[in-house]
Coordinates of C-alpha atoms in Angstrom, one line a residue:
Chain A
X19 CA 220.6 -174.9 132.4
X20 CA 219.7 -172.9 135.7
X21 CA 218.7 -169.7 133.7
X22 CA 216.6 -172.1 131.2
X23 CA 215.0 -173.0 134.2
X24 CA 214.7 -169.6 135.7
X25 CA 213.2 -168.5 131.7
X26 CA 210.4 -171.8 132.1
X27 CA 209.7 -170.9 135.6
X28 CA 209.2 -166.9 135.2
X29 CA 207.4 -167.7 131.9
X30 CA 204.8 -170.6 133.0
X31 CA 204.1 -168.0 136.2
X32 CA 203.6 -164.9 134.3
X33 CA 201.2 -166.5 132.2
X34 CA 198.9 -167.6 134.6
X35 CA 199.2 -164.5 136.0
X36 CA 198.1 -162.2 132.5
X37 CA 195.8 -165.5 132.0
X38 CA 193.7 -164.6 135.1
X39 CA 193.5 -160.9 134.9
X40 CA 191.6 -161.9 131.8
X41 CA 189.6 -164.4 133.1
X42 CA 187.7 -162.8 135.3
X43 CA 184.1 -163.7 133.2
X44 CA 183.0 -160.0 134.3
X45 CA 180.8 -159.1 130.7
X46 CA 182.2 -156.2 129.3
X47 CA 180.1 -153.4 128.1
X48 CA 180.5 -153.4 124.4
X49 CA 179.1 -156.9 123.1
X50 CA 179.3 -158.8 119.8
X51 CA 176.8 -160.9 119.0
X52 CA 176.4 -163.4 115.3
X53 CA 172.4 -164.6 114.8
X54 CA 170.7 -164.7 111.6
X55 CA 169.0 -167.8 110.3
X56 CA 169.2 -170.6 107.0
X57 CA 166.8 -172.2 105.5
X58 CA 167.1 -175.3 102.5
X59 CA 164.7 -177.0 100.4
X60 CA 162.7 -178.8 97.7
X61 CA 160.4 -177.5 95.6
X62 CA 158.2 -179.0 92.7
X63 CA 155.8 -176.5 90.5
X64 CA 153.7 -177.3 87.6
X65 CA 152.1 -174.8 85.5
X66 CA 150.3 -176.8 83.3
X67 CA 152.7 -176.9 80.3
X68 CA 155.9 -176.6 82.3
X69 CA 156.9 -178.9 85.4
X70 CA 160.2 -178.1 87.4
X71 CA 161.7 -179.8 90.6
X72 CA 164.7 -178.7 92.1
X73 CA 166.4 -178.7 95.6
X74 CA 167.4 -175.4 96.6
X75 CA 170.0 -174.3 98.2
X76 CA 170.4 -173.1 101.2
X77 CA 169.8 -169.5 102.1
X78 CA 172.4 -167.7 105.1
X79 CA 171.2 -164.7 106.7
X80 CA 173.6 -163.8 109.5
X81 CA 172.8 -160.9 111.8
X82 CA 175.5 -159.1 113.0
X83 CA 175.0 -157.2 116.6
X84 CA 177.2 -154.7 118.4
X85 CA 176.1 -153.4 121.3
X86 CA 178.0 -150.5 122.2
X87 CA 176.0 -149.0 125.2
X88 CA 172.7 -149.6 127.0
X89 CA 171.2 -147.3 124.6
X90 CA 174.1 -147.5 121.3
X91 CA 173.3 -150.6 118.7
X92 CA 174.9 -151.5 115.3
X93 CA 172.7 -154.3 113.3
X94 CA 173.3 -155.6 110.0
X95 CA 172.0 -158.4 108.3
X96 CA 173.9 -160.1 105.2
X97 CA 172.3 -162.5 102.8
X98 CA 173.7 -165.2 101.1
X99 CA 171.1 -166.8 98.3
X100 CA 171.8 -169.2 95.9
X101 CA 169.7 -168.0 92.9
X102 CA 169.8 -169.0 88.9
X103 CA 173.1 -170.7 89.5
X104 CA 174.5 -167.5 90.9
X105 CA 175.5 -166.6 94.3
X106 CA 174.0 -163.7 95.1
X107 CA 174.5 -161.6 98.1
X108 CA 172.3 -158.5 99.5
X109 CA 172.6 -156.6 102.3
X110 CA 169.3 -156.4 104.1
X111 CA 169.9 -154.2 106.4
X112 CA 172.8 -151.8 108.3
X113 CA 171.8 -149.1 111.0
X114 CA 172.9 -147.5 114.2
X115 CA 170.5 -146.9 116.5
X116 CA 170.1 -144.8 119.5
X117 CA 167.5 -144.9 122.7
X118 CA 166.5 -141.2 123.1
X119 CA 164.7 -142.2 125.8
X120 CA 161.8 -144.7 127.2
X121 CA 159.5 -143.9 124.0
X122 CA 161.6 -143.0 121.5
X123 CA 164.6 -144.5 119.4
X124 CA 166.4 -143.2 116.2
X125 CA 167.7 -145.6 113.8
X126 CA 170.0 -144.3 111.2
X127 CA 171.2 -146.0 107.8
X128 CA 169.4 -148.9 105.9
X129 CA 166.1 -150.1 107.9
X130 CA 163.5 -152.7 107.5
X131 CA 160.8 -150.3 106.2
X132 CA 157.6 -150.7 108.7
X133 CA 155.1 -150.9 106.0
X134 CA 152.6 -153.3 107.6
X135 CA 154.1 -156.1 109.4
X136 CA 155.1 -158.8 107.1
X137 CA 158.8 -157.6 105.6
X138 CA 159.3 -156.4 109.3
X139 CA 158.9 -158.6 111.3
X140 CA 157.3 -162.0 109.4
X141 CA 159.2 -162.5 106.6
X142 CA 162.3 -164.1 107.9
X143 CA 162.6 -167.9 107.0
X144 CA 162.0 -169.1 110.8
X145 CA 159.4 -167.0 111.8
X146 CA 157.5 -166.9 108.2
X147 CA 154.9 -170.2 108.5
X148 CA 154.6 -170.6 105.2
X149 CA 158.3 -171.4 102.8
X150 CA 157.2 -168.3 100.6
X151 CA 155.9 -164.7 101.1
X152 CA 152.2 -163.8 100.3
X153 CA 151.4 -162.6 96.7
X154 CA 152.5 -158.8 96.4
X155 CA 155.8 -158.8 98.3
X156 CA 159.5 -159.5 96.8
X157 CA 160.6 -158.5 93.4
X158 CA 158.0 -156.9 91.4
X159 CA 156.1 -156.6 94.8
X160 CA 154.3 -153.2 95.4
X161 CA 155.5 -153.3 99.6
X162 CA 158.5 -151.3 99.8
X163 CA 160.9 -153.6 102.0
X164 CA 163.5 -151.2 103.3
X165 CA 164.6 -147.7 102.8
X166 CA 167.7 -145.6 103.5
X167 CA 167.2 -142.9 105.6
X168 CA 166.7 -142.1 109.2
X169 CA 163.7 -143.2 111.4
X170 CA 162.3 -142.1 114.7
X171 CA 160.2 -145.1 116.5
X172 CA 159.3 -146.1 120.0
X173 CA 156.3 -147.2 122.0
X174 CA 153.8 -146.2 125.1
X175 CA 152.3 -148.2 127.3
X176 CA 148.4 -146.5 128.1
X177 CA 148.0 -148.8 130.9
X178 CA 147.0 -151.9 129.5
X179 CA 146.3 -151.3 125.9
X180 CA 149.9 -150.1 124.3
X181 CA 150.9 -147.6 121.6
X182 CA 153.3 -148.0 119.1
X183 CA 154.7 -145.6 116.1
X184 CA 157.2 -145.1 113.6
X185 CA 158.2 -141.9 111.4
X186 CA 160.9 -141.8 109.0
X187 CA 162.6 -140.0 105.9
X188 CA 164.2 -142.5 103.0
X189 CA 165.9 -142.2 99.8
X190 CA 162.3 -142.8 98.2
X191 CA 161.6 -145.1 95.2
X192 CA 162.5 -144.6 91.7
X193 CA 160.2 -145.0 88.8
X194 CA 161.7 -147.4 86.2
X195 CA 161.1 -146.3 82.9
X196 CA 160.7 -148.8 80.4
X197 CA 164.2 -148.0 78.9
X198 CA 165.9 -150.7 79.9
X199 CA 162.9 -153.2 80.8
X200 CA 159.9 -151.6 79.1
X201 CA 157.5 -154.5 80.2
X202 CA 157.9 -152.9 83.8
X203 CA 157.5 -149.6 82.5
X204 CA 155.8 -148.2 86.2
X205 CA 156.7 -150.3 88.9
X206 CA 158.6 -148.8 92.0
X207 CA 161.6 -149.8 92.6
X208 CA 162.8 -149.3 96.5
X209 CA 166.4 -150.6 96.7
X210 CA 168.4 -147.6 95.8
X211 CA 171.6 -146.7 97.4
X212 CA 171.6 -142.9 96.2
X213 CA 169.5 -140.6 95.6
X214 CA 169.0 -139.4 92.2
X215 CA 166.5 -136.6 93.0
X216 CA 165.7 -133.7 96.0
X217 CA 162.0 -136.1 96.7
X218 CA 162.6 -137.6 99.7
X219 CA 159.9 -140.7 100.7
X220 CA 158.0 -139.8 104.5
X221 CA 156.2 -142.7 105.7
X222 CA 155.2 -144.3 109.4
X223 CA 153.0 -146.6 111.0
X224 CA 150.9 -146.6 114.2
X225 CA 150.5 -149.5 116.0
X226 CA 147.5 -150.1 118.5
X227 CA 147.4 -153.0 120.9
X228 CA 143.7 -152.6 123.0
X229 CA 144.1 -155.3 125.1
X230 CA 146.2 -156.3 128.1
X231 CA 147.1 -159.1 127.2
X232 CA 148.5 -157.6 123.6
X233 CA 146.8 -160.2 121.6
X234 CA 145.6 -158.3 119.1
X235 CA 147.2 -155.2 117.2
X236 CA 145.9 -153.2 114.2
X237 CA 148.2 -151.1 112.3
X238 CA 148.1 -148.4 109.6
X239 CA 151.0 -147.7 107.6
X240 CA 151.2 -144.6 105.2
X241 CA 154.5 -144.2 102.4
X242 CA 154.5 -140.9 100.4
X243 CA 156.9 -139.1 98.0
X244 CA 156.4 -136.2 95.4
X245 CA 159.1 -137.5 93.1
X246 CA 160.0 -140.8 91.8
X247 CA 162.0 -139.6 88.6
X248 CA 165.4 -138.4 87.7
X249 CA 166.1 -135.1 88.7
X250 CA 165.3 -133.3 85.2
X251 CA 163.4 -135.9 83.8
X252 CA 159.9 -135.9 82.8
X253 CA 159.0 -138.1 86.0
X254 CA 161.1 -136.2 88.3
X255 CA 157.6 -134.8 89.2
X256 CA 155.5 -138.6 89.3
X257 CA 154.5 -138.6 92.9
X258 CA 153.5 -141.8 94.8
X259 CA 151.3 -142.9 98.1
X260 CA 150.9 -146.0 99.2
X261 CA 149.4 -147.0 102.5
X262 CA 148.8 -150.6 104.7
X263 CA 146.4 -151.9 107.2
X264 CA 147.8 -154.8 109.1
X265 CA 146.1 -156.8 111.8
X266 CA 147.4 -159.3 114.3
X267 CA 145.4 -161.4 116.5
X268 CA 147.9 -164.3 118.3
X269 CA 145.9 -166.0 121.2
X270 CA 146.2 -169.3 123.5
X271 CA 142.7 -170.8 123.1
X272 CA 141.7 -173.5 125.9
X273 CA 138.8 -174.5 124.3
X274 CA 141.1 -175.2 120.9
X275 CA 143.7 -176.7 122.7
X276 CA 146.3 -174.6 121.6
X277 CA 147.6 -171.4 119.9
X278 CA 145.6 -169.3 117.0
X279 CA 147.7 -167.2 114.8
X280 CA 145.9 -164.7 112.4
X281 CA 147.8 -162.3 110.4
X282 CA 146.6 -160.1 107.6
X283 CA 147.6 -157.1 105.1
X284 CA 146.2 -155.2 102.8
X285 CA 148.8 -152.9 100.9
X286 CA 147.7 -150.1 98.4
X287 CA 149.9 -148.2 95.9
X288 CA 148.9 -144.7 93.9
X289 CA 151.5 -143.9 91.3
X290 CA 150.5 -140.5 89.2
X291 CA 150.2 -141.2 85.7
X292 CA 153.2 -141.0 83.6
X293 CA 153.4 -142.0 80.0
X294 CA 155.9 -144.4 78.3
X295 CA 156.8 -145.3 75.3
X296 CA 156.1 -148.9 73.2
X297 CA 158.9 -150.1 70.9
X298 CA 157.0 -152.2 68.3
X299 CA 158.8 -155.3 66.3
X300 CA 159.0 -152.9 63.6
X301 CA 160.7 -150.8 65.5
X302 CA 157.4 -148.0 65.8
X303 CA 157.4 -146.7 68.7
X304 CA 153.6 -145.6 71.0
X305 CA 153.1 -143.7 73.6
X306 CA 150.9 -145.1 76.4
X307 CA 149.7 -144.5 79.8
X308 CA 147.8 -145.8 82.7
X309 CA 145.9 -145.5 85.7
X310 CA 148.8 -146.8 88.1
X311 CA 147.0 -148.4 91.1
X312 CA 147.8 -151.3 92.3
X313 CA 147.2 -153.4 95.5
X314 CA 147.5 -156.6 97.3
X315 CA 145.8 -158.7 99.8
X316 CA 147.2 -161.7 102.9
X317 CA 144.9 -163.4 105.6
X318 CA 146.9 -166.0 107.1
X319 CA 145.4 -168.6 110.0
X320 CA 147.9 -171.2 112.2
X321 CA 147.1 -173.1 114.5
X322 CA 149.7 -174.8 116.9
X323 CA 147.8 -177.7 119.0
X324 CA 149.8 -176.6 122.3
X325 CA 147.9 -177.9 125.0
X326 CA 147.3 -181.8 123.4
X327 CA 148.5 -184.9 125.4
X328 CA 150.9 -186.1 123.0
X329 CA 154.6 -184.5 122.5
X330 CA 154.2 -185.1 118.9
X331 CA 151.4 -183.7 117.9
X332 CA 152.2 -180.5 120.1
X333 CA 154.8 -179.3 117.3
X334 CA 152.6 -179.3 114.8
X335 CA 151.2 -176.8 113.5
X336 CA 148.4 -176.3 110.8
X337 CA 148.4 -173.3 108.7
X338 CA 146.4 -171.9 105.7
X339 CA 146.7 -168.7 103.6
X340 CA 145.1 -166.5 100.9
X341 CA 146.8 -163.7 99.2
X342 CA 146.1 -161.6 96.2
X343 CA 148.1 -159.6 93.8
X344 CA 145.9 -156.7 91.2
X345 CA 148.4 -154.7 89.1
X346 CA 146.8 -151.9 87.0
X347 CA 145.4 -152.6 83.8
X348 CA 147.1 -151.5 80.6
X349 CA 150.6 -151.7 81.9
X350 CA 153.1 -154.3 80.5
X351 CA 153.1 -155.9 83.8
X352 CA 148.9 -155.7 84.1
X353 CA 148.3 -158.9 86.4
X354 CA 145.2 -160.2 88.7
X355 CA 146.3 -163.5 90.8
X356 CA 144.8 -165.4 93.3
X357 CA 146.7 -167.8 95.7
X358 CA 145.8 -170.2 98.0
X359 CA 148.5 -172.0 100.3
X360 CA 147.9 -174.8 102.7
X361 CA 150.7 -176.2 105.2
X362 CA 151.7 -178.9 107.8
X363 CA 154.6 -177.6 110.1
X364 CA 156.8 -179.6 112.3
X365 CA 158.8 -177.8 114.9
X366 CA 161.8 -179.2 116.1
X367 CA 162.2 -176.5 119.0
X368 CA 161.4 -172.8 119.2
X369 CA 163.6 -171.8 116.2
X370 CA 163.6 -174.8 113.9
X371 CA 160.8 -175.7 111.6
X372 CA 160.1 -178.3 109.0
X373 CA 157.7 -176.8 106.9
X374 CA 155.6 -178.9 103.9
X375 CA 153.1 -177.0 101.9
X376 CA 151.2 -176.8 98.9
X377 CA 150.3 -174.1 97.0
X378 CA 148.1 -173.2 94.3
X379 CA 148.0 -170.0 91.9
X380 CA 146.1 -168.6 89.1
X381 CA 147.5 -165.6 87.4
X382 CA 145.9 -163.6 84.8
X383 CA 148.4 -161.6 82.3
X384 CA 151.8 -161.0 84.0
X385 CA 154.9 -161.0 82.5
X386 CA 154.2 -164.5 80.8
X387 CA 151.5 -162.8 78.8
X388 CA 147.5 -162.2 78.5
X389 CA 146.2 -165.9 79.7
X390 CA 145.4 -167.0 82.5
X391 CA 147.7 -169.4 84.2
X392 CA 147.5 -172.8 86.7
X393 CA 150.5 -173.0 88.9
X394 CA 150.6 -176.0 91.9
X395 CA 153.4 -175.8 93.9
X396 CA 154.8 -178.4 96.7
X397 CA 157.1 -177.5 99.1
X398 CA 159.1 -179.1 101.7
X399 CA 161.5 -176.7 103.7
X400 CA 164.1 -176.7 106.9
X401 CA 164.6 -173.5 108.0
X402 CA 166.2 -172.4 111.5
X403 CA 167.3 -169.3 113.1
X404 CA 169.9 -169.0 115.1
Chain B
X6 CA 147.9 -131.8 98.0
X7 CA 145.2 -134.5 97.7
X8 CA 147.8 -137.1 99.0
X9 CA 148.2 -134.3 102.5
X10 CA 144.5 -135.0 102.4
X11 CA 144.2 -138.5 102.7
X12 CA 146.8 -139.0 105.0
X13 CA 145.8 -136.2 107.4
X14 CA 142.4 -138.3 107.4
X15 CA 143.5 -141.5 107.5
X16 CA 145.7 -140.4 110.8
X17 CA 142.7 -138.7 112.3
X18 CA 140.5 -141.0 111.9
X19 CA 142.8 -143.8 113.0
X20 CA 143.6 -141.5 116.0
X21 CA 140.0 -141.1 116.9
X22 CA 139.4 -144.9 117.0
X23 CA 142.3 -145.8 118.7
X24 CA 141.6 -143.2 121.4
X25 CA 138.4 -144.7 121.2
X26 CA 139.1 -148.0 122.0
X27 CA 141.7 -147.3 125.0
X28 CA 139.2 -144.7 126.4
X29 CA 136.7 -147.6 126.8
X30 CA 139.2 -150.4 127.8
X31 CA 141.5 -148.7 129.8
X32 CA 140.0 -149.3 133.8
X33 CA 143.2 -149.0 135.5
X34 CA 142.6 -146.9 138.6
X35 CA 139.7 -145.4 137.3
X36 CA 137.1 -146.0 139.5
X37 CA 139.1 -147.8 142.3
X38 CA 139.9 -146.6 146.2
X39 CA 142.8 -144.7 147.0
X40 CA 145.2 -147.2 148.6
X41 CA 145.4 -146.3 152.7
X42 CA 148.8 -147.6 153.6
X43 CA 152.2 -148.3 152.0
X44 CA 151.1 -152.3 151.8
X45 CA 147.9 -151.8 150.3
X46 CA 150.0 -149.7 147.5
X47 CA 152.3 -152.6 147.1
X48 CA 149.7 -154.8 146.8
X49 CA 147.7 -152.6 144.3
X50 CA 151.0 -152.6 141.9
X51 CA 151.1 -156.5 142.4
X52 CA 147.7 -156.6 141.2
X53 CA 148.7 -154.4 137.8
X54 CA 152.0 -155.4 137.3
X55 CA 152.5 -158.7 134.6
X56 CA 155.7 -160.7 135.5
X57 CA 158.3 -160.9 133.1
X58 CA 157.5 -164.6 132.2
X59 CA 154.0 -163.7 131.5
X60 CA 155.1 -161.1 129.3
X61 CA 157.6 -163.3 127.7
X62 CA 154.7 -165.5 126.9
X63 CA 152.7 -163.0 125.4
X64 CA 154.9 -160.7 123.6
X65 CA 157.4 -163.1 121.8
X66 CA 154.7 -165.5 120.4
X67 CA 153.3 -162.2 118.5
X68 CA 155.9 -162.6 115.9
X69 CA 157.3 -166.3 116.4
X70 CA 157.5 -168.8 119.5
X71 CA 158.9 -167.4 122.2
X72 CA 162.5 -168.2 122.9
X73 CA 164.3 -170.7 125.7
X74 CA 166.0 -168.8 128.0
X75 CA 168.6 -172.0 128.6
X76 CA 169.4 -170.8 124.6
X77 CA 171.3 -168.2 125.5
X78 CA 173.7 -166.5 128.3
X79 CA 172.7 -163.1 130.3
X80 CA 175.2 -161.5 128.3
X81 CA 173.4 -162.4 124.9
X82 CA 170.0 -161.7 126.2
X83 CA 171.1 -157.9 126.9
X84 CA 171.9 -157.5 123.5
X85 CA 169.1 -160.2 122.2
X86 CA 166.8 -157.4 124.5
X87 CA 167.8 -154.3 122.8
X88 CA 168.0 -155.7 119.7
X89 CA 163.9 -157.0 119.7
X90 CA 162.7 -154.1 122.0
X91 CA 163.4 -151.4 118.8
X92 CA 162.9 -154.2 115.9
X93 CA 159.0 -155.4 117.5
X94 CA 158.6 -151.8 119.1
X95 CA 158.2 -153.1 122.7
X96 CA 158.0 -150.7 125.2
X97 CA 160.7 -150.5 127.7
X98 CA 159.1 -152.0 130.5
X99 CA 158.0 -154.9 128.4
X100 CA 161.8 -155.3 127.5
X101 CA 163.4 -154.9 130.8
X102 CA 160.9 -157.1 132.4
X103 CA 161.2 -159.9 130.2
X104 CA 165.3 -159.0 130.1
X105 CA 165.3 -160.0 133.9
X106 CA 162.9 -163.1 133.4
X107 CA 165.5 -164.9 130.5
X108 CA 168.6 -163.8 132.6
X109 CA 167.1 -165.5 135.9
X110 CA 165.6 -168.8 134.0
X111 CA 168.6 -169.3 131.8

């Protein structure tokens, strides 16, 4: 009994004691951080002959941060998406990066691509106003999204008016075909993991913010690669060049009231002319070729009532966009649409927004074929970051 | 080639304007007095100097609305810090300052 006693008394003690070495709350120098974001949804579209409504489900983007140093960062951003009854499950982005100094930083491994502003910085669920991305972006989009490569980027301050730049090396695009989808004979494709040729893709942007009070920035954005084929194919040597001019103008306005938000893009691609083959029904095949230029269009205006009396009406927020989508004529994917996209958001604090919108789009040609098509959309999304 | 071409002018000419602009908006101690004493220096820098909350204010709400600093603990903002000063390209007195305004609001 005494050395059962002696055992609870030694044991209780030296516990508290390893207990309080480690709680000393002192922050330790490496750090481990879980954001990301989620949105969920309902959605009704009608086409004209067609009509669909579905609730979606919901989309999980966690972030994953590991801060090693002062200057040493791992990110990496999963996502979870719920998509033709599938679970599917993409890996935005996974780089190391380093702080050189005070203007420069190098990032290393699979990066948001800074082509414009949009799939940088706008496009995630809570930050995006609208529930969808402007025409032009996303699969079958001509912005390249993210690359993998390495990247040199950082910022000056010119006393007042700031600076901002980014250089960087990727993988590049590849050219698809038309062997295994031949009505996307043309279209870049950015995701790819390895490289299947010795063209590597050099891009950047420059970012200029004149004023003081960094209200507004204007950005250009330049992509380039002299090879989008398979090594030892006949569009190993199909060269690309795309470019992007962004502008940002985000200012409090007393004599509005509140907050006005203007974003815009305009993204331009330049694919050298390849030819492709057309399998007919009767099993003929053609050769063909285009002029492969595409580009695409965004203004977007919000306004967020800030100053007003009432609590209520201060989260609201108005916001109205136009975006446009012109892919080159004679390719299987040929395509000119318009969209216009209207919305009422309600925020329920800085990082969780109720957003309801409708959306209208008229698309001529496409996938879907020559005609012109109608499509209304409503929308009604929850989306938070966290 | 013709693709070195356009980019070389699209850089230059977007080089030009930008110097441009910040040549004509750019005033800071251009045409002003030497400061004569130590206080008069202080008080020059507190004249050019934004705060960290006013450059919380105006920084975040460029991409979405800037963040509570209750949200989150000074160990979090470090890492939140680093994480937006190389994803929004801040510069690093922009980040530091606004750093030091979340940790002492929080």
């Amino acid at each position: 009994m005494k050395k059962l006693l002696v055992f609870t008394t030694l044991l209780v003690l030296g516990s508290s004691i390893y207990g309080q070495t480690y709680n000393t709350f002192e922050p330790s120098k490496t750090q481990f951080m879980l954001r990301g974001y989620g949105h969920t949804g309902f959605e009704y579209m009608d086409s004209g002959d067609e009509t669909e409504s579905t609730f979606l489900g919901s989309a999980f983007a966690p972030i994953f941060l590991y801060k090693h140093s002062d200057r040493l960062m791992f990110e990496a951003e999963l996502e979870f998406v719920l998509e033709s009854n599938e679970l599917e499950i993409g890996l935005e982005y996974a780089d190391v990066m380093y702080v050189l100094n005070k203007n420069m930083t190098v990032r290393a491994g699979k990066f948001l691509l800074p082509f414009g502003t949009f799939m940088e910085r706008l496009h995630p669920a809570w930050i995006n106003r609208l529930p969808n991305a402007p025409l032009g972006y996303g699969h079958d989009g001509i912005a390249p999204s993210s690359g993998i490569g390495v990247e040199l980027r950082g910022a000056f301050d010119l006393g007042g008016p700031k600076l901002n730049y980014s250089v960087y090396s990727t993988n590049g695009p590849r050219i698809k075909d038309g062997s295994e989808e031949p009505e996307e004979a043309g279209i870049l494709q950015f995701a790819n993991y390895e490289d299947t040729n010795l063209a590597k893709a050099y891009g950047g942007r420059i970012g200029l913010l004149p004023f003081s009070d960094s209200s507004t920035e204007i950005g250009f954005s330049a992509y380039s690669t002299s090879g989008t084929g398979e090594e030892d194919s006949e569009f190993e040597d199909i060269g690309a060049f795309l470019y992007a001019l962004d502008f940002s103008l985000v200012k409090q306005i007393p004599g509005l009231s509140g907050i006005v938000d203007v974003k815009a893009q305009y993204n331009s691609s330049n694919v050298d002319t390849a030819t492709f083959i057309e399998m007919h029904e009767d099993g003929d095949e053609e050769e063909y070729s285009f002029d492969n230029q595409s580009n695409s269009f965004y203004a977007q205006l919000s306004y967020r009532p800030t100053m007003a009396n009432s609590d209520f009406v201060k989260k609201l927020e108005f916001v109205g966009r136009y975006s446009d989508f012109n892919a080159p004529e004679g390719a299987e994917w040929e395509e000119k649409s318009t969209q216009y996209a209207f919305g009422l958001n309600y925020w329920l604090s800085w990082r969780s927004v109720v957003k309801l919108s409708y959306q209208t789009t008229e698309t001529e040609g496409g996938h879907d074929g020559d005609g012109i098509t109608n499509t209304d959309g409503l929308f009604l999304h929850w989306a938070i970051g966290f | 080639m013709k693709t070195v071409y356009k980019l070389i002018i699209a850089l230059v000419i977007l080089a030009t304007t930008g110097l441009t602009v910040v040549a004509c908006s750019s005033t800071k101690g251009t045409y002003s007095d030497v400061p004569a004493t130590a206080d008069a220096v202080a008080e020059e820098e507190f004249k050019m100097e934004k705060s960290g909350a006013q450059l919380w204010g105006e920084t975040c709400n460029r991409c979405h609305i800037a963040p509570s600093p209750a949200d989150y603990n000074d160990t979090d903002w470090e890492t939140i810090s680093l994480h937006m000063r190389v994803r929004a390209n801040l510069t690093e007195k922009e980040s530091m300052k606004i750093e030091e305004f979340l940790k002492s609001a929080n």
